[in-house]
Amino acid sequence: MLSRRTLLARATHAAVAACCIALGANRATAQDYPTKPVQLIVPFAAGGAADIIGRTIAEKLSQTWGQQVVVENRGGAGSNIGINAAAKSAPDGYTLVLASIAVAVNPWLFKSMPYDPVKDLTPLTLALETPNVVLVPPSSPIKNIKDLIAFAKEKATSGGATYGSAGVGSSLHLAAEVFRQQAKVEMTHVPYRGSSPALTDLMAGRIDLMFDNASTALPQVQGGSLRAIAVTTKERIAALPDVPTISESGLPGFELANWWAIFGPGQMPPALAERISGDIRKVLADPDVQKRFADVSGRVIASSPQELAAHLAQESAKWKQIVETAGIRGSQ
């Protein structure tokens, strides 16, 4: 009969061997990845800023990996539908998701969440930041922020000015709500499944205004089908140098920018997460990618997974306070 000491020794050796095998398998998986097409979920409708960013990154990753990176648009529920689909996927690196600040906002916005951003997602990289612009139809009497405030106050008895967004809890919704609170005006929110359908209704005059990502709005502004009256960032943007900031237009200190990050499902092997993150950061350093994003006023960040995790924690705390102060609530 084997002694207890011998049994414990064998068990320990077996456990160590199993760990070594697992670590070796994880490294091998990371080295071999990818061996088949990869899905990049964009949790917004096609045609918006997220779609542009996602497809740009997917195109370059396809070239880097020699495997197709397929973009799948899954909009709805403030991006919860698409992010949850990624969170519930196998942590093998073949399903990724491009998330906006909604991933930090939604836990405070909705009473119930289908996923936990910390436990169910693996941070890969904080990709970039993009500015928002305030848009009105060309025929609108609103020429600047002071006009907008006066217009909203004039229409206060009927619910105020109507503004569209890419959905409840989207960066566009939050920017407008923060503006509404600071300007002390009434405005009615009209949510859409992405910014593209909202822009269509704005151009048709069905809504009064919209906060949108500059990357999406620039073609319409430059083509004359929409008018930009302000930008939400601290400074003016190069693409629209004559458009003032909200801060300089009557609301000092107003500053908001959207950010975009890539996550994988939770419990992804660290070696695999580092491999994917490194490849995405190389793509973001590509001069062609940098130029594409610069053309739409995007600022590339390309953080490490650890930096994204810290950023998510900071943003979550910030938006908790903003959501509670604004009284924003989702439909879930």
mmCIF file of C-alpha atoms in Angstrom:
data_model
loop_
_atom_site.group_PDB
_atom_site.id
_atom_site.type_symbol
_atom_site.label_atom_id
_atom_site.label_comp_id
_atom_site.label_asym_id
_atom_site.label_seq_id
_atom_site.Cartn_x
_atom_site.Cartn_y
_atom_site.Cartn_z
ATOM 1 C CA MET A 1 0.000 0.000 0.000
ATOM 2 C CA LEU A 2 1.298 3.450 -0.886
ATOM 3 C CA SER A 3 2.001 5.822 1.978
ATOM 4 C CA ARG A 4 0.074 9.048 2.366
ATOM 5 C CA ARG A 5 3.275 10.973 1.642
ATOM 6 C CA THR A 6 3.751 9.082 -1.614
ATOM 7 C CA LEU A 7 0.143 9.667 -2.651
ATOM 8 C CA LEU A 8 0.427 13.391 -1.918
ATOM 9 C CA ALA A 9 3.695 13.586 -3.830
ATOM 10 C CA ARG A 10 2.168 11.867 -6.849
ATOM 11 C CA ALA A 11 -0.913 14.093 -6.684
ATOM 12 C CA THR A 12 1.303 17.165 -6.541
ATOM 13 C CA HIS A 13 3.375 15.984 -9.485
ATOM 14 C CA ALA A 14 0.197 15.268 -11.446
ATOM 15 C CA ALA A 15 -1.200 18.716 -10.692
ATOM 16 C CA VAL A 16 2.042 20.407 -11.722
ATOM 17 C CA ALA A 17 2.154 18.348 -14.900
ATOM 18 C CA ALA A 18 -1.455 19.251 -15.688
ATOM 19 C CA CYS A 19 -0.711 22.936 -15.187
ATOM 20 C CA CYS A 20 2.337 22.706 -17.435
ATOM 21 C CA ILE A 21 0.291 20.971 -20.102
ATOM 22 C CA ALA A 22 -2.446 23.616 -19.822
ATOM 23 C CA LEU A 23 0.070 26.453 -20.020
ATOM 24 C CA GLY A 24 1.726 24.814 -22.979
ATOM 25 C CA ALA A 25 -1.630 24.383 -24.676
ATOM 26 C CA ASN A 26 -2.482 28.040 -24.066
ATOM 27 C CA ARG A 27 0.826 29.146 -25.557
ATOM 28 C CA ALA A 28 0.348 26.842 -28.521
ATOM 29 C CA THR A 29 -3.187 28.170 -29.011
ATOM 30 C CA ALA A 30 -1.896 31.744 -28.942
ATOM 31 C CA GLN A 31 0.921 30.928 -31.373
ATOM 32 C CA ASP A 32 -1.328 29.082 -33.831
ATOM 33 C CA TYR A 33 -4.188 31.597 -33.681
ATOM 34 C CA PRO A 34 -6.155 32.121 -35.837
ATOM 35 C CA THR A 35 -6.798 28.959 -37.820
ATOM 36 C CA LYS A 36 -10.270 29.982 -39.039
ATOM 37 C CA PRO A 37 -12.324 33.162 -39.648
ATOM 38 C CA VAL A 38 -12.824 35.528 -36.708
ATOM 39 C CA GLN A 39 -16.079 37.329 -35.936
ATOM 40 C CA LEU A 40 -15.958 40.978 -34.833
ATOM 41 C CA ILE A 41 -19.322 42.025 -33.426
ATOM 42 C CA VAL A 42 -20.236 45.691 -33.836
ATOM 43 C CA PRO A 43 -23.209 46.282 -31.500
ATOM 44 C CA PHE A 44 -24.699 49.058 -33.630
ATOM 45 C CA ALA A 45 -26.394 49.337 -37.010
ATOM 46 C CA ALA A 46 -24.339 49.428 -40.210
ATOM 47 C CA GLY A 47 -23.213 52.817 -41.470
ATOM 48 C CA GLY A 48 -22.416 54.493 -38.153
ATOM 49 C CA ALA A 49 -19.104 55.410 -36.547
ATOM 50 C CA ALA A 50 -18.765 52.026 -34.850
ATOM 51 C CA ASP A 51 -19.282 50.297 -38.182
ATOM 52 C CA ILE A 52 -16.611 52.426 -39.868
ATOM 53 C CA ILE A 53 -14.118 51.792 -37.065
ATOM 54 C CA GLY A 54 -14.902 48.086 -36.863
ATOM 55 C CA ARG A 55 -14.588 47.483 -40.594
ATOM 56 C CA THR A 56 -11.322 49.413 -40.813
ATOM 57 C CA ILE A 57 -9.773 47.305 -38.043
ATOM 58 C CA ALA A 58 -11.269 44.070 -39.412
ATOM 59 C CA GLU A 59 -9.844 44.711 -42.877
ATOM 60 C CA LYS A 60 -6.310 45.161 -41.553
ATOM 61 C CA LEU A 61 -6.564 42.235 -39.133
ATOM 62 C CA SER A 62 -7.622 40.009 -42.028
ATOM 63 C CA GLN A 63 -4.412 40.959 -43.816
ATOM 64 C CA THR A 64 -2.324 40.450 -40.662
ATOM 65 C CA TRP A 65 -3.779 37.066 -39.775
ATOM 66 C CA GLY A 66 -4.377 35.636 -43.229
ATOM 67 C CA GLN A 67 -7.884 34.788 -42.055
ATOM 68 C CA GLN A 68 -11.097 36.647 -42.753
ATOM 69 C CA VAL A 69 -12.352 38.883 -39.933
ATOM 70 C CA VAL A 70 -16.104 39.145 -40.444
ATOM 71 C CA VAL A 71 -17.984 42.156 -39.063
ATOM 72 C CA GLU A 72 -21.451 41.355 -37.744
ATOM 73 C CA ASN A 73 -23.742 44.248 -36.822
ATOM 74 C CA ARG A 74 -25.944 43.392 -33.830
ATOM 75 C CA GLY A 75 -27.613 46.588 -32.655
ATOM 76 C CA GLY A 76 -30.215 47.155 -29.982
ATOM 77 C CA ALA A 77 -30.687 47.614 -26.224
ATOM 78 C CA GLY A 78 -27.977 50.254 -26.001
ATOM 79 C CA SER A 79 -25.466 47.776 -27.505
ATOM 80 C CA ASN A 80 -26.275 45.129 -24.859
ATOM 81 C CA ILE A 81 -27.445 42.614 -27.467
ATOM 82 C CA GLY A 82 -24.171 42.578 -29.371
ATOM 83 C CA ILE A 83 -21.910 42.764 -26.330
ATOM 84 C CA ASN A 84 -23.841 39.982 -24.599
ATOM 85 C CA ALA A 85 -23.465 37.772 -27.673
ATOM 86 C CA ALA A 86 -19.704 38.190 -27.421
ATOM 87 C CA ALA A 87 -19.684 37.715 -23.649
ATOM 88 C CA LYS A 88 -21.525 34.405 -23.996
ATOM 89 C CA SER A 89 -19.191 33.098 -26.715
ATOM 90 C CA ALA A 90 -16.343 30.647 -26.210
ATOM 91 C CA PRO A 91 -13.170 32.397 -24.949
ATOM 92 C CA ASP A 92 -11.132 31.066 -27.861
ATOM 93 C CA GLY A 93 -10.514 34.374 -29.630
ATOM 94 C CA TYR A 94 -12.871 33.712 -32.526
ATOM 95 C CA THR A 95 -15.504 36.164 -31.294
ATOM 96 C CA LEU A 96 -14.495 39.736 -30.447
ATOM 97 C CA VAL A 97 -16.589 42.852 -29.882
ATOM 98 C CA LEU A 98 -16.035 46.562 -30.489
ATOM 99 C CA ALA A 99 -17.619 48.394 -27.551
ATOM 100 C CA SER A 100 -18.173 52.081 -26.832
ATOM 101 C CA ILE A 101 -18.583 53.867 -23.501
ATOM 102 C CA ALA A 102 -21.890 52.000 -23.248
ATOM 103 C CA VAL A 103 -19.984 49.101 -21.687
ATOM 104 C CA ALA A 104 -19.186 51.407 -18.743
ATOM 105 C CA VAL A 105 -22.596 53.087 -18.696
ATOM 106 C CA ASN A 106 -25.102 50.259 -19.083
ATOM 107 C CA PRO A 107 -24.643 48.664 -15.643
ATOM 108 C CA TRP A 108 -25.931 51.942 -14.152
ATOM 109 C CA LEU A 109 -28.481 52.560 -16.892
ATOM 110 C CA PHE A 110 -30.389 49.257 -16.841
ATOM 111 C CA LYS A 111 -31.984 47.553 -13.850
ATOM 112 C CA SER A 112 -30.878 44.150 -15.090
ATOM 113 C CA MET A 113 -27.891 43.282 -17.249
ATOM 114 C CA PRO A 114 -27.368 40.117 -19.324
ATOM 115 C CA TYR A 115 -23.611 40.278 -18.712
ATOM 116 C CA ASP A 116 -21.084 41.664 -16.238
ATOM 117 C CA PRO A 117 -18.518 43.897 -18.025
ATOM 118 C CA VAL A 118 -15.759 42.906 -15.593
ATOM 119 C CA LYS A 119 -16.410 39.168 -15.210
ATOM 120 C CA ASP A 120 -17.784 38.341 -18.667
ATOM 121 C CA LEU A 121 -15.415 40.324 -20.906
ATOM 122 C CA THR A 122 -11.657 40.181 -21.439
ATOM 123 C CA PRO A 123 -10.104 43.634 -22.102
ATOM 124 C CA LEU A 124 -7.904 43.688 -25.205
ATOM 125 C CA THR A 125 -7.249 47.307 -26.192
ATOM 126 C CA LEU A 126 -8.663 50.806 -25.897
ATOM 127 C CA ALA A 127 -8.498 51.605 -29.595
ATOM 128 C CA LEU A 128 -9.351 55.275 -30.045
ATOM 129 C CA GLU A 129 -11.410 58.310 -29.076
ATOM 130 C CA THR A 130 -13.737 60.238 -31.390
ATOM 131 C CA PRO A 131 -15.411 63.643 -30.969
ATOM 132 C CA ASN A 132 -19.132 64.280 -31.267
ATOM 133 C CA VAL A 133 -20.776 67.158 -33.113
ATOM 134 C CA VAL A 134 -24.154 68.835 -32.663
ATOM 135 C CA LEU A 135 -26.146 68.660 -35.896
ATOM 136 C CA VAL A 136 -29.285 70.339 -37.228
ATOM 137 C CA PRO A 137 -30.984 70.302 -40.657
ATOM 138 C CA PRO A 138 -29.821 73.060 -43.057
ATOM 139 C CA SER A 139 -33.266 74.680 -42.904
ATOM 140 C CA SER A 140 -33.262 74.846 -39.100
ATOM 141 C CA PRO A 141 -33.428 78.269 -37.432
ATOM 142 C CA ILE A 142 -30.813 76.986 -34.959
ATOM 143 C CA LYS A 143 -27.444 78.495 -35.914
ATOM 144 C CA ASN A 144 -25.496 78.032 -32.683
ATOM 145 C CA ILE A 145 -25.736 76.743 -29.110
ATOM 146 C CA LYS A 146 -27.438 79.907 -27.850
ATOM 147 C CA ASP A 147 -30.086 79.472 -30.550
ATOM 148 C CA LEU A 148 -30.520 75.832 -29.538
ATOM 149 C CA ILE A 149 -31.081 76.725 -25.896
ATOM 150 C CA ALA A 150 -33.599 79.418 -26.851
ATOM 151 C CA PHE A 151 -35.351 77.034 -29.271
ATOM 152 C CA ALA A 152 -35.631 74.314 -26.620
ATOM 153 C CA LYS A 153 -37.015 76.743 -24.049
ATOM 154 C CA GLU A 154 -39.555 78.056 -26.554
ATOM 155 C CA LYS A 155 -40.792 74.511 -27.202
ATOM 156 C CA ALA A 156 -40.721 73.511 -23.516
ATOM 157 C CA THR A 157 -44.505 73.309 -23.214
ATOM 158 C CA SER A 158 -44.627 70.675 -25.966
ATOM 159 C CA GLY A 159 -41.751 68.556 -24.637
ATOM 160 C CA GLY A 160 -38.880 70.660 -25.896
ATOM 161 C CA ALA A 161 -36.684 70.086 -28.928
ATOM 162 C CA THR A 162 -36.505 66.521 -30.231
ATOM 163 C CA TYR A 163 -33.126 64.869 -30.581
ATOM 164 C CA GLY A 164 -32.156 61.534 -32.066
ATOM 165 C CA SER A 165 -29.468 59.124 -30.931
ATOM 166 C CA ALA A 166 -28.005 55.717 -31.725
ATOM 167 C CA GLY A 167 -29.979 54.228 -28.825
ATOM 168 C CA VAL A 168 -30.632 54.527 -25.107
ATOM 169 C CA GLY A 169 -27.339 54.811 -23.273
ATOM 170 C CA SER A 170 -25.255 55.409 -26.394
ATOM 171 C CA SER A 171 -22.577 58.083 -26.240
ATOM 172 C CA LEU A 172 -24.797 60.266 -28.409
ATOM 173 C CA HIS A 173 -27.716 59.962 -25.996
ATOM 174 C CA LEU A 174 -25.505 60.657 -22.996
ATOM 175 C CA ALA A 175 -23.877 63.685 -24.606
ATOM 176 C CA ALA A 176 -27.298 65.197 -25.307
ATOM 177 C CA GLU A 177 -28.539 64.409 -21.796
ATOM 178 C CA VAL A 178 -25.494 65.971 -20.156
ATOM 179 C CA PHE A 179 -26.028 69.019 -22.384
ATOM 180 C CA ARG A 180 -29.716 69.148 -21.440
ATOM 181 C CA GLN A 181 -28.869 69.076 -17.738
ATOM 182 C CA GLN A 182 -26.169 71.742 -17.981
ATOM 183 C CA ALA A 183 -28.232 74.004 -20.245
ATOM 184 C CA LYS A 184 -31.322 73.494 -18.055
ATOM 185 C CA VAL A 185 -33.645 72.884 -20.996
ATOM 186 C CA GLU A 186 -36.264 70.293 -21.909
ATOM 187 C CA MET A 187 -35.551 67.985 -24.846
ATOM 188 C CA THR A 188 -37.303 64.808 -25.973
ATOM 189 C CA HIS A 189 -35.152 61.778 -26.765
ATOM 190 C CA VAL A 190 -35.953 59.754 -29.906
ATOM 191 C CA PRO A 191 -33.774 56.592 -29.848
ATOM 192 C CA TYR A 192 -32.839 54.686 -33.025
ATOM 193 C CA ARG A 193 -31.029 51.423 -33.726
ATOM 194 C CA GLY A 194 -27.813 53.175 -34.709
ATOM 195 C CA SER A 195 -26.876 56.663 -35.871
ATOM 196 C CA SER A 196 -27.491 56.088 -39.589
ATOM 197 C CA PRO A 197 -31.328 55.895 -39.390
ATOM 198 C CA ALA A 198 -31.319 58.834 -36.980
ATOM 199 C CA LEU A 199 -29.323 60.921 -39.461
ATOM 200 C CA THR A 200 -31.820 60.045 -42.181
ATOM 201 C CA ASP A 201 -34.698 61.392 -40.092
ATOM 202 C CA LEU A 202 -32.666 64.458 -39.109
ATOM 203 C CA MET A 203 -31.976 65.324 -42.749
ATOM 204 C CA ALA A 204 -35.705 64.913 -43.442
ATOM 205 C CA GLY A 205 -36.540 67.281 -40.583
ATOM 206 C CA ARG A 206 -38.419 64.683 -38.530
ATOM 207 C CA ILE A 207 -36.285 65.524 -35.475
ATOM 208 C CA ASP A 208 -34.754 68.853 -34.488
ATOM 209 C CA LEU A 209 -31.167 67.952 -33.711
ATOM 210 C CA MET A 210 -28.686 65.212 -32.965
ATOM 211 C CA PHE A 211 -25.345 64.660 -31.278
ATOM 212 C CA ASP A 212 -23.337 62.393 -33.565
ATOM 213 C CA ASN A 213 -19.802 61.123 -34.038
ATOM 214 C CA ALA A 214 -17.794 63.377 -36.313
ATOM 215 C CA SER A 215 -16.700 60.373 -38.374
ATOM 216 C CA THR A 216 -20.298 59.686 -39.377
ATOM 217 C CA ALA A 217 -21.435 63.269 -39.757
ATOM 218 C CA LEU A 218 -18.568 64.776 -41.763
ATOM 219 C CA PRO A 219 -19.784 63.683 -45.229
ATOM 220 C CA GLN A 220 -23.248 65.137 -44.613
ATOM 221 C CA VAL A 221 -21.856 68.344 -43.124
ATOM 222 C CA GLN A 222 -19.335 68.830 -45.903
ATOM 223 C CA GLY A 223 -21.998 67.997 -48.489
ATOM 224 C CA GLY A 224 -24.435 70.527 -47.055
ATOM 225 C CA SER A 225 -27.208 68.104 -46.083
ATOM 226 C CA LEU A 226 -26.626 68.850 -42.372
ATOM 227 C CA ARG A 227 -25.191 71.761 -40.412
ATOM 228 C CA ALA A 228 -22.776 71.358 -37.488
ATOM 229 C CA ILE A 229 -23.252 74.033 -34.831
ATOM 230 C CA ALA A 230 -20.768 72.814 -32.196
ATOM 231 C CA VAL A 231 -18.340 70.066 -31.169
ATOM 232 C CA THR A 232 -18.361 68.377 -27.754
ATOM 233 C CA THR A 233 -14.613 68.179 -27.212
ATOM 234 C CA LYS A 234 -12.437 70.623 -25.285
ATOM 235 C CA GLU A 235 -10.893 71.987 -28.472
ATOM 236 C CA ARG A 236 -12.097 72.489 -32.037
ATOM 237 C CA ILE A 237 -11.368 69.677 -34.467
ATOM 238 C CA ALA A 238 -9.203 69.923 -37.570
ATOM 239 C CA ALA A 239 -11.905 68.592 -39.884
ATOM 240 C CA LEU A 240 -14.311 71.392 -38.857
ATOM 241 C CA PRO A 241 -12.082 74.301 -37.802
ATOM 242 C CA ASP A 242 -14.859 76.901 -38.052
ATOM 243 C CA VAL A 243 -17.251 75.011 -35.784
ATOM 244 C CA PRO A 244 -16.928 76.177 -32.157
ATOM 245 C CA THR A 245 -16.924 73.975 -29.076
ATOM 246 C CA ILE A 246 -19.947 73.845 -26.782
ATOM 247 C CA SER A 247 -17.701 75.149 -24.018
ATOM 248 C CA GLU A 248 -16.826 78.322 -25.919
ATOM 249 C CA SER A 249 -20.435 78.735 -27.085
ATOM 250 C CA GLY A 250 -22.044 79.313 -23.708
ATOM 251 C CA LEU A 251 -21.553 76.208 -21.542
ATOM 252 C CA PRO A 252 -18.030 76.518 -20.071
ATOM 253 C CA GLY A 253 -16.434 73.240 -19.069
ATOM 254 C CA PHE A 254 -18.596 71.052 -21.295
ATOM 255 C CA GLU A 255 -16.405 68.248 -22.635
ATOM 256 C CA LEU A 256 -17.350 64.767 -23.838
ATOM 257 C CA ALA A 257 -15.726 62.332 -26.261
ATOM 258 C CA ASN A 258 -16.619 58.789 -27.169
ATOM 259 C CA TRP A 259 -14.143 55.936 -26.885
ATOM 260 C CA TRP A 260 -13.973 52.587 -28.608
ATOM 261 C CA ALA A 261 -12.425 49.432 -27.203
ATOM 262 C CA ILE A 262 -12.128 45.801 -28.239
ATOM 263 C CA PHE A 263 -12.979 42.994 -25.834
ATOM 264 C CA GLY A 264 -13.120 39.225 -25.990
ATOM 265 C CA PRO A 265 -15.308 36.881 -23.926
ATOM 266 C CA GLY A 266 -14.410 36.498 -20.263
ATOM 267 C CA GLN A 267 -11.883 33.884 -19.133
ATOM 268 C CA MET A 268 -9.802 34.167 -22.299
ATOM 269 C CA PRO A 269 -6.336 32.628 -21.756
ATOM 270 C CA PRO A 270 -3.891 35.464 -20.922
ATOM 271 C CA ALA A 271 -1.400 34.436 -23.611
ATOM 272 C CA LEU A 272 -4.129 34.500 -26.253
ATOM 273 C CA ALA A 273 -5.456 37.847 -25.036
ATOM 274 C CA GLU A 274 -1.963 39.364 -25.197
ATOM 275 C CA ARG A 275 -1.428 37.944 -28.691
ATOM 276 C CA ILE A 276 -4.695 39.378 -30.032
ATOM 277 C CA SER A 277 -4.170 42.698 -28.260
ATOM 278 C CA GLY A 278 -0.667 42.991 -29.683
ATOM 279 C CA ASP A 279 -1.863 42.314 -33.219
ATOM 280 C CA ILE A 280 -4.675 44.869 -32.923
ATOM 281 C CA ARG A 281 -2.240 47.466 -31.591
ATOM 282 C CA LYS A 282 0.053 46.822 -34.565
ATOM 283 C CA VAL A 283 -2.925 47.411 -36.854
ATOM 284 C CA LEU A 284 -3.714 50.666 -35.039
ATOM 285 C CA ALA A 285 -0.098 51.766 -35.573
ATOM 286 C CA ASP A 286 -0.420 51.226 -39.332
ATOM 287 C CA PRO A 287 -0.005 54.623 -41.098
ATOM 288 C CA ASP A 288 -2.989 53.908 -43.355
ATOM 289 C CA VAL A 289 -5.236 53.156 -40.369
ATOM 290 C CA GLN A 290 -3.976 56.211 -38.505
ATOM 291 C CA LYS A 291 -4.722 58.385 -41.537
ATOM 292 C CA ARG A 292 -8.225 56.949 -41.927
ATOM 293 C CA PHE A 293 -9.037 57.685 -38.307
ATOM 294 C CA ALA A 294 -7.353 61.103 -38.394
ATOM 295 C CA ASP A 295 -9.500 62.015 -41.399
ATOM 296 C CA VAL A 296 -12.558 61.626 -39.167
ATOM 297 C CA SER A 297 -10.889 63.295 -36.164
ATOM 298 C CA GLY A 298 -10.245 60.030 -34.338
ATOM 299 C CA ARG A 299 -7.346 59.887 -31.877
ATOM 300 C CA VAL A 300 -5.684 56.468 -31.749
ATOM 301 C CA ILE A 301 -4.798 55.221 -28.248
ATOM 302 C CA ALA A 302 -3.961 51.496 -28.665
ATOM 303 C CA SER A 303 -3.710 50.627 -24.973
ATOM 304 C CA SER A 304 -2.639 47.385 -23.342
ATOM 305 C CA PRO A 305 -5.255 45.032 -21.836
ATOM 306 C CA GLN A 306 -4.258 46.203 -18.354
ATOM 307 C CA GLU A 307 -4.660 49.857 -19.305
ATOM 308 C CA LEU A 308 -8.098 49.157 -20.762
ATOM 309 C CA ALA A 309 -9.159 47.383 -17.557
ATOM 310 C CA ALA A 310 -8.108 50.423 -15.506
ATOM 311 C CA HIS A 311 -9.828 52.786 -17.948
ATOM 312 C CA LEU A 312 -13.058 50.787 -17.738
ATOM 313 C CA ALA A 313 -13.026 51.016 -13.937
ATOM 314 C CA GLN A 314 -12.479 54.791 -14.033
ATOM 315 C CA GLU A 315 -15.150 55.358 -16.666
ATOM 316 C CA SER A 316 -17.625 53.169 -14.809
ATOM 317 C CA ALA A 317 -17.279 55.307 -11.684
ATOM 318 C CA LYS A 318 -17.613 58.525 -13.696
ATOM 319 C CA TRP A 319 -20.691 57.459 -15.629
ATOM 320 C CA LYS A 320 -22.395 56.075 -12.531
ATOM 321 C CA GLN A 321 -22.491 59.596 -11.175
ATOM 322 C CA ILE A 322 -23.573 61.134 -14.497
ATOM 323 C CA VAL A 323 -26.386 58.625 -15.073
ATOM 324 C CA GLU A 324 -27.730 59.000 -11.531
ATOM 325 C CA THR A 325 -27.586 62.800 -11.710
ATOM 326 C CA ALA A 326 -29.295 62.904 -15.120
ATOM 327 C CA GLY A 327 -31.901 60.337 -14.093
ATOM 328 C CA ILE A 328 -31.391 58.295 -17.265
ATOM 329 C CA ARG A 329 -32.975 54.851 -17.260
ATOM 330 C CA GLY A 330 -32.964 52.142 -19.903
ATOM 331 C CA SER A 331 -35.922 50.009 -20.910
ATOM 332 C CA GLN A 332 -34.577 46.724 -19.520
#
